[in-house]
XYZ file of C-alpha atoms in Angstrom:
428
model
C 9.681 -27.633 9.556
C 13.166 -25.915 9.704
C 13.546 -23.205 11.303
C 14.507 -20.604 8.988
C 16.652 -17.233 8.982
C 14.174 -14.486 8.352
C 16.047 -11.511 8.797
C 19.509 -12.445 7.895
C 21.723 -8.608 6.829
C 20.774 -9.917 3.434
C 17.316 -10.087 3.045
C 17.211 -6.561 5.109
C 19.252 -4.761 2.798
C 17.110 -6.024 -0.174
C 13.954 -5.136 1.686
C 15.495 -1.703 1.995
C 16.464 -1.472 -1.676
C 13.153 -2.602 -3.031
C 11.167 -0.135 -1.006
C 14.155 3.248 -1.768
C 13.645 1.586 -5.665
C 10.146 2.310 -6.022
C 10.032 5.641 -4.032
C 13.007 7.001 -6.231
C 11.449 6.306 -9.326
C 7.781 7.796 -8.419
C 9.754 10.829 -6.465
C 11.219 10.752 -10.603
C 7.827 10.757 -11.830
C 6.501 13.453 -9.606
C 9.410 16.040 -10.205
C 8.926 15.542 -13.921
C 5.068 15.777 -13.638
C 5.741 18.995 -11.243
C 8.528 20.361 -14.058
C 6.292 19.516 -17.019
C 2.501 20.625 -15.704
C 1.377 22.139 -12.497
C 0.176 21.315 -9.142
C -3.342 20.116 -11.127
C -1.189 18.078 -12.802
C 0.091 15.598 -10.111
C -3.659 15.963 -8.617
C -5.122 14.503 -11.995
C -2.658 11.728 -12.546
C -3.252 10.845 -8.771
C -6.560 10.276 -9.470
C -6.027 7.534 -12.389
C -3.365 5.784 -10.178
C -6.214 5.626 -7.605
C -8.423 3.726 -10.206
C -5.508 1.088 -10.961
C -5.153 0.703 -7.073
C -9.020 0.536 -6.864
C -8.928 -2.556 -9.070
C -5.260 -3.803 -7.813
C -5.460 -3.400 -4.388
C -8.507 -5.013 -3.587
C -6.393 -8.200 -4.219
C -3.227 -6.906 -3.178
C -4.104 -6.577 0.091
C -6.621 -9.740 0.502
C -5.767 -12.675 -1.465
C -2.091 -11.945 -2.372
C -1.578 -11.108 1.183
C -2.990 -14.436 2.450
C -1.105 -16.114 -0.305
C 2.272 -14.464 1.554
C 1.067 -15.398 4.965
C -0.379 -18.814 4.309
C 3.178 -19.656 2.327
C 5.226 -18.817 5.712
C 3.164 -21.045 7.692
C 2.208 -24.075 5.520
C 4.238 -27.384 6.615
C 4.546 -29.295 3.392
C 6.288 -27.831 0.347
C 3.894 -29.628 -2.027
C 0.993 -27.010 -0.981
C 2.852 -23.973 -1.990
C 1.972 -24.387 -6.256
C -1.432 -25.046 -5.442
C -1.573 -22.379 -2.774
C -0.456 -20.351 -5.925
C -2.891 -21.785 -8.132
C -5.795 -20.850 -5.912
C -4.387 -17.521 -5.775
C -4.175 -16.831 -9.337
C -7.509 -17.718 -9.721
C -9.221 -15.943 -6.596
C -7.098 -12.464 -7.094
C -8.574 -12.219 -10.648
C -12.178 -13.359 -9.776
C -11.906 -10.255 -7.346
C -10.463 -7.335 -9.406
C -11.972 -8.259 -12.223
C -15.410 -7.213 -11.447
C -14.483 -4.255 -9.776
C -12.700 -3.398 -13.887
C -16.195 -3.815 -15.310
C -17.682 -1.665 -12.807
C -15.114 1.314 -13.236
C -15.577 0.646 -17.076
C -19.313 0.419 -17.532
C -19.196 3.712 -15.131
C -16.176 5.885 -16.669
C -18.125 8.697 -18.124
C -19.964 9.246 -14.536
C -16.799 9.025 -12.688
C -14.694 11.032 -15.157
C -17.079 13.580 -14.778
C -17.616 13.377 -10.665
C -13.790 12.717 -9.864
C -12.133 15.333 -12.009
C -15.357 17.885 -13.274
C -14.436 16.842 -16.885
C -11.018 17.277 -16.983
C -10.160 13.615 -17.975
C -11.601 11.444 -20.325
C -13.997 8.412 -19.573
C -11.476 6.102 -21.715
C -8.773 6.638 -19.604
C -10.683 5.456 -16.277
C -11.383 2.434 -18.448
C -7.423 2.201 -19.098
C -6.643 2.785 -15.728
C -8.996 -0.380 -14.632
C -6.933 -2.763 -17.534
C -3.653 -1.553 -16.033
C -4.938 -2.454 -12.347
C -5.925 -6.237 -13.742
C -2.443 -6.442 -15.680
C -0.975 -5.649 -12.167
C -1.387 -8.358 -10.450
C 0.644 -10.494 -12.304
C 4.108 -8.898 -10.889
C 1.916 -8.525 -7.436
C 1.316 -12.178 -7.449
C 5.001 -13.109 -7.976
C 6.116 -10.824 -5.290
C 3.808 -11.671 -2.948
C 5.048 -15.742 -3.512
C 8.255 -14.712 -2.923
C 7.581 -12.669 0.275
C 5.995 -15.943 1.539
C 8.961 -18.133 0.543
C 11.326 -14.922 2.205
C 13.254 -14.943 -1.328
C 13.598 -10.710 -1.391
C 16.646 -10.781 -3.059
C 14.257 -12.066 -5.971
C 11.821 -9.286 -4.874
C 14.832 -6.853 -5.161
C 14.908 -7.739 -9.160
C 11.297 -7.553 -9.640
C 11.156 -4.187 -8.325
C 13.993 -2.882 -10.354
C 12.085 -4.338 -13.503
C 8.838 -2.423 -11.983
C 10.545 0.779 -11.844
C 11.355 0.860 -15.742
C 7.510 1.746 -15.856
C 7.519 4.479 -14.035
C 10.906 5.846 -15.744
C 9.160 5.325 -18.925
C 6.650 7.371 -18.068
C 8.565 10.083 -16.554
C 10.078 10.095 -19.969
C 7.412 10.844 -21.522
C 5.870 13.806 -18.780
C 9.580 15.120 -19.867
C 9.056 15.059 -23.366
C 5.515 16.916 -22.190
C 3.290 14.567 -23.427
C -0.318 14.722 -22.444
C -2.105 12.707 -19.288
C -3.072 10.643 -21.865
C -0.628 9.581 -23.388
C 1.500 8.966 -20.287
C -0.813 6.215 -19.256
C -0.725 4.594 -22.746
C 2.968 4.403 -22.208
C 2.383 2.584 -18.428
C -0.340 0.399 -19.789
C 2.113 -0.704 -22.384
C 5.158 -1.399 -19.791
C 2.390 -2.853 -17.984
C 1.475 -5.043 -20.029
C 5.344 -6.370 -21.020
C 6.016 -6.759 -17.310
C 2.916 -8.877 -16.906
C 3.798 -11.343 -19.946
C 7.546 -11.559 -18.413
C 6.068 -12.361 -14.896
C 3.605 -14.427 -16.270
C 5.778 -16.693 -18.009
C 7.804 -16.983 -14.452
C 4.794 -17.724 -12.881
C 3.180 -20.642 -14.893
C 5.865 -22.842 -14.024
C 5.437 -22.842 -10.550
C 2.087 -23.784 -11.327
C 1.063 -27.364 -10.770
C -0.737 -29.330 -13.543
C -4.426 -29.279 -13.359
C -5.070 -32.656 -12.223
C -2.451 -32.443 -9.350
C -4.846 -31.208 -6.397
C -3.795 -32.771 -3.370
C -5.595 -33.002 0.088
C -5.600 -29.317 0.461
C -8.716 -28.868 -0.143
C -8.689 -26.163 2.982
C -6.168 -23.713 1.124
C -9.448 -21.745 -1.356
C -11.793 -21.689 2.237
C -9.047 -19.984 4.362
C -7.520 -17.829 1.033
C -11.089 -16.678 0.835
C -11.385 -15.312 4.040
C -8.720 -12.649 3.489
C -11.515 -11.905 0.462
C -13.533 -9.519 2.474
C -10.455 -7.574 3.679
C -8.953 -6.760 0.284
C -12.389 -5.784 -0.678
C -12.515 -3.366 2.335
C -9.270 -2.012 2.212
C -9.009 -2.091 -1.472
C -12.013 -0.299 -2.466
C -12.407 2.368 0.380
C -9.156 3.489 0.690
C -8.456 4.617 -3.621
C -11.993 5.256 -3.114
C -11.302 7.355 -0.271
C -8.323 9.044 -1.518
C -10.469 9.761 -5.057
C -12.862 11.802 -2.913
C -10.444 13.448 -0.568
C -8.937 15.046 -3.530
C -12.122 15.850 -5.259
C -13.660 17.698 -2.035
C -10.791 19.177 -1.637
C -10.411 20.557 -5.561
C -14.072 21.726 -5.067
C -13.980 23.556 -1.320
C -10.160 25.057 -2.560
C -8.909 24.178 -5.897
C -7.180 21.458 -7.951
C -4.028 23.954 -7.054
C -4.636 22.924 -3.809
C -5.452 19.358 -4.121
C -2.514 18.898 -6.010
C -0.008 20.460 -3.060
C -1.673 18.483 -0.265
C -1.416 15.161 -2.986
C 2.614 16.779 -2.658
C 2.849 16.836 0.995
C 0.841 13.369 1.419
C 3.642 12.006 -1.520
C 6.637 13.729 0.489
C 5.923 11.574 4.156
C 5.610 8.697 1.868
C 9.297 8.366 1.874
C 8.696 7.666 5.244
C 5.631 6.252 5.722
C 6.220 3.633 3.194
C 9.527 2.702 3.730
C 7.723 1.754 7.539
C 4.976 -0.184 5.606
C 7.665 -2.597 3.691
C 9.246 -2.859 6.489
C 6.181 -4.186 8.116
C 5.184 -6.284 4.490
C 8.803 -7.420 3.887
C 10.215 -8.312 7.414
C 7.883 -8.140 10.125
C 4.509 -9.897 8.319
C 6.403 -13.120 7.410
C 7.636 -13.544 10.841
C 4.532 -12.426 12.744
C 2.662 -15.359 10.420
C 5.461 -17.495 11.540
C 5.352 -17.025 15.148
C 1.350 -16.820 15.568
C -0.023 -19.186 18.228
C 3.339 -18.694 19.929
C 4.857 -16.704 22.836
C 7.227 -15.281 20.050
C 4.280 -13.407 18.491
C 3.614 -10.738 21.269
C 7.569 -10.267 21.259
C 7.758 -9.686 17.121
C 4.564 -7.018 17.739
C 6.806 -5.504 19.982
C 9.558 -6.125 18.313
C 8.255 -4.119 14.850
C 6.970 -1.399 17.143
C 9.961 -0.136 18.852
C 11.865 -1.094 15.656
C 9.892 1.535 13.548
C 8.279 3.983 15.672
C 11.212 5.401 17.070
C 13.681 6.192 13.632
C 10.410 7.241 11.559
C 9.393 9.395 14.411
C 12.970 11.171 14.060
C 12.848 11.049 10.360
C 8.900 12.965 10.613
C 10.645 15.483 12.500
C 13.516 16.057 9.573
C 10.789 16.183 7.137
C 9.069 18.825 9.187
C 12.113 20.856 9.750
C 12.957 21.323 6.453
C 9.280 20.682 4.778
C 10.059 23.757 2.499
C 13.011 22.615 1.266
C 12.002 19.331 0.563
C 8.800 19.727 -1.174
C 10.757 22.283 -3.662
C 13.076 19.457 -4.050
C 10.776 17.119 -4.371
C 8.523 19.632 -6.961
C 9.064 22.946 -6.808
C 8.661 26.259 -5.147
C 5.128 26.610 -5.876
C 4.318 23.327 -3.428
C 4.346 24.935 -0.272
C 2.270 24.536 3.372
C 2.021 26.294 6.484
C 4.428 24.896 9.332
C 0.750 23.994 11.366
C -0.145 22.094 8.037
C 2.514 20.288 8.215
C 3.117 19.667 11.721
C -0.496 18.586 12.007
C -0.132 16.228 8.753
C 3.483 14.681 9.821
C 1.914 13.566 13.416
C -0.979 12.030 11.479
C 1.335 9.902 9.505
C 3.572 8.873 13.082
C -0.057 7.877 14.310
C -0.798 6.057 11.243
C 2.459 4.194 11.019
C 1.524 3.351 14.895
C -1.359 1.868 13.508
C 0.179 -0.464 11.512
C 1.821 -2.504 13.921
C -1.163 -3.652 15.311
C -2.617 -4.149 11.765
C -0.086 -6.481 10.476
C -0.793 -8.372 13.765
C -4.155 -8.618 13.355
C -2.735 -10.192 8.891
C -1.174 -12.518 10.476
C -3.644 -13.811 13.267
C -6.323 -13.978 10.340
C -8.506 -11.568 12.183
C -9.832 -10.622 8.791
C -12.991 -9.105 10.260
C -11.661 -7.156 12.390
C -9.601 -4.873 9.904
C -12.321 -5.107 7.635
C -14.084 -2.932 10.609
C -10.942 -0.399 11.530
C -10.459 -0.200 8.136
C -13.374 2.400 8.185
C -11.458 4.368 10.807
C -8.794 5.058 8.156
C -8.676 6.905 5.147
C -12.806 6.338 4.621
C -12.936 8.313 7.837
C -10.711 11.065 6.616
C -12.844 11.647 3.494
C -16.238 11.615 5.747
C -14.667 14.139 7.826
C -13.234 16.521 5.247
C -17.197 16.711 3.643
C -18.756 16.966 7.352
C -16.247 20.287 7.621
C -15.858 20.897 4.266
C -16.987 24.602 4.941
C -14.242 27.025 5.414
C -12.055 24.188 4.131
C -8.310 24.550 4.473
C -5.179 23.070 4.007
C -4.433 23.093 7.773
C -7.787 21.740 8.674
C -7.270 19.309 6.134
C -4.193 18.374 7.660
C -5.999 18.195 11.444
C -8.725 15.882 10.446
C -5.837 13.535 8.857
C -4.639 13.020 12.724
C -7.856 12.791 13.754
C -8.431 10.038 12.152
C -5.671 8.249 12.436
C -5.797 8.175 15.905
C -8.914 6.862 16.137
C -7.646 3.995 13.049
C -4.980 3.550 15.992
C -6.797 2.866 18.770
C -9.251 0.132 17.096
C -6.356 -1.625 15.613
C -4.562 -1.567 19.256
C -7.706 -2.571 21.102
C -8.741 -5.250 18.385
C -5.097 -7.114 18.555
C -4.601 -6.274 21.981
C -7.467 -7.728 22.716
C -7.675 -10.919 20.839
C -3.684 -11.864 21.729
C -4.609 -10.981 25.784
C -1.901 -10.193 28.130
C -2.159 -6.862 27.114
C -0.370 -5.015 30.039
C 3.472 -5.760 29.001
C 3.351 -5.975 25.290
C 5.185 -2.748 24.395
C 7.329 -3.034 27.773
C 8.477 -6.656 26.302
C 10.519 -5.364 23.634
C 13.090 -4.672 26.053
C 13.804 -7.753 26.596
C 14.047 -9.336 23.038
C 17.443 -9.846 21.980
């Protein structure tokens, strides 16, 4: 197969703009949320975007990431439609059930995640929009296999009239409610418009060639959007529910602030990762090039976000009135002790998108539980004399640990551990 280009100035700068595209229009979404409600008020709509990531994500991060891994390695161009076909297929047998779950159990979770405050129909929306979802999710992730992010680049803008519909609405002051009527609705357009792009890549039915081995090794990457999918929304639901009860929904809502602040930082590292660094780690596995691109991402990332952490700190005040307004603000420990956390969880990242592209499925199902699910055990094992700072603490705590499993596990597997970090020295 040719070798192919993968991080030409083009493709960077449109991996760039598709991750500053969606940040700008949920920073949008959160000042008008901030302008319109409260502190309570970003907590609560957190919690329904957790549901549609409960039932999204799950395949996000299994299936549709195979599908962009298994794309950049396979040899013959007549697999990809049926790769996509299997994917289809395979992403909605996984969310699916997880929609009927949330549904059949909306009045118990409406009641447990938010003490009333939100209706059981609206769980039941939020589960709809998460199936919807991964339609667009499915298209990008074919085109992050095939390394087409300049087509990613106009997806996302199309993406971000959702959330700028809704922020139109939290300006007009509508209610919770109706705000996620309006995203199920844009939802729902952008899933018939990516739908109909979609179906003709597809191959006819009876075209199945001889790779029959595509739905066994999809499958296996199953189990991890299952893991990852379900316990960290899951997660993230009870973090901000044991924290509403041990503080307030005041509270919740400020550390859902600083948590949404980083994330202009922490997930411009993660596309990075997703957008560049995945598709050529899953190119280079089985290769001497694959310890170099680990290091490669690593030195690449760690060092600018670790600068950029340190802005964010400086000027955390600042930003998070910026961002929302002056009632969102943190002690300087709080959020020196949360902005380490997210350097340590970035740091853990390069080892996990190692670990995507070597298959090692089990394995992150395993560290997974180091992660976020760790965070929420730890914030209910202390939960007395809860506070923002300690909050913040147990956030590094467990990233570290998410850290070290991911380093050992990839570290591990690959061997030559001793000069994998010292090697990006030496790559061009």
């Amino acid at each position: 197969m040719a070798e192919i280009n993968l991080t030409t100035p083009q493709k960077i700068l449109a991996a760039f703009a598709i991750i500053l595209t969606d940040l700008a229009a949920r920073a949008l979404l959160d000042k008008t949320l901030a302008l319109a409600g409260d502190p309570q008020t970003i907590a609560l709509w957190a919690q329904l975007q957790s549901i549609v990531e409960l039932v999204s994500v799950v395949s996000m991060t299994g299936v549709l990431t195979g599908l962009t891994v298994m794309l950049a390695q396979v040899k013959e161009a007549s697999e990809e439609p049926v790769l996509l076909r299997y994917a289809l297929r395979l992403s909605l047998a996984t969310s699916l059930p997880i929609a009927i779950l949330v549904a059949l159990t909306s009045p118990s979770l409406a009641a447990w995640l938010t003490q009333g405050r939100l209706s059981a129909s609206l769980f039941s929306l939020a589960a709809l929009i998460g199936c919807v979802t991964l339609l667009p999710a499915t298209l990008n992730a074919y085109w992050l296999g095939k390394h087409q992010q300049q087509r990613m680049f106009q997806l996302a803008l199309l993406t971000s009239l959702v959330l700028l519909a809704v922020a139109l609405g939290a300006w007009l002051r509508l209610p919770i409610s109706n705000l996620l009527f309006i995203q199920a609705l844009m939802v729902a357009l952008l899933g018939v418009i990516t739908w109909n792009i979609l179906r003709k890549k597809l191959p006819l039915e009876h075209v199945q060639n001889n790779a029959s081995e595509h739905p066994n090794k999809l499958a296996q990457f199953v189990p991890v959007g299952l893991a990852i999918g379900i316990m960290s929304p899951v997660s993230m639901l009870l973090m901000r529910g044991i924290l509403a009860q041990t503080l307030s929904w005041q509270d919740a809502g400020i550390m859902q602030a600083l948590w949404r602040s980083t994330e202009w930082i922490t997930a411009t590292a993660a596309g990075v990762f997703s957008l560049i660094f995945l598709p050529r780690l899953s190119r280079t596995f089985g290769t001497d090039r694959f310890r170099l691109e680990i290091a490669r991402s690593g030195w690449m990332v760690l060092i600018p976000t670790g600068c950029l952490l340190l802005i964010i700190y400086f000027n955390q005040q600042a930003l998070l009135a910026t961002l929302y307004d002056a009632r969102f603000t943190v002690s300087n420990a709080t959020a020196a002790w949360f902005m380490l956390g997210c350097w340590m969880r970035i740091a853990s990242w390069v080892f996990l998108f190692g670990l995507f592209a070597a298959h090692r499925t089990k394995l992150i199902i395993v560290g997974e539980l180091f992660s976020l699910p760790l965070y929420a055990l730890l914030l209910w094992l202390f939960s007395n004399g809860m506070t923002l700072e300690r909050a913040a603490f147990l956030s590094l705590v467990s990233y570290v640990t998410y850290f070290t499993f991911n380093a050992a596990a990839l570290l591990n597997f690959t061997g030559k551990p001793k000069s994998i970090l010292s090697d990006a020295r030496s790559i061009p």
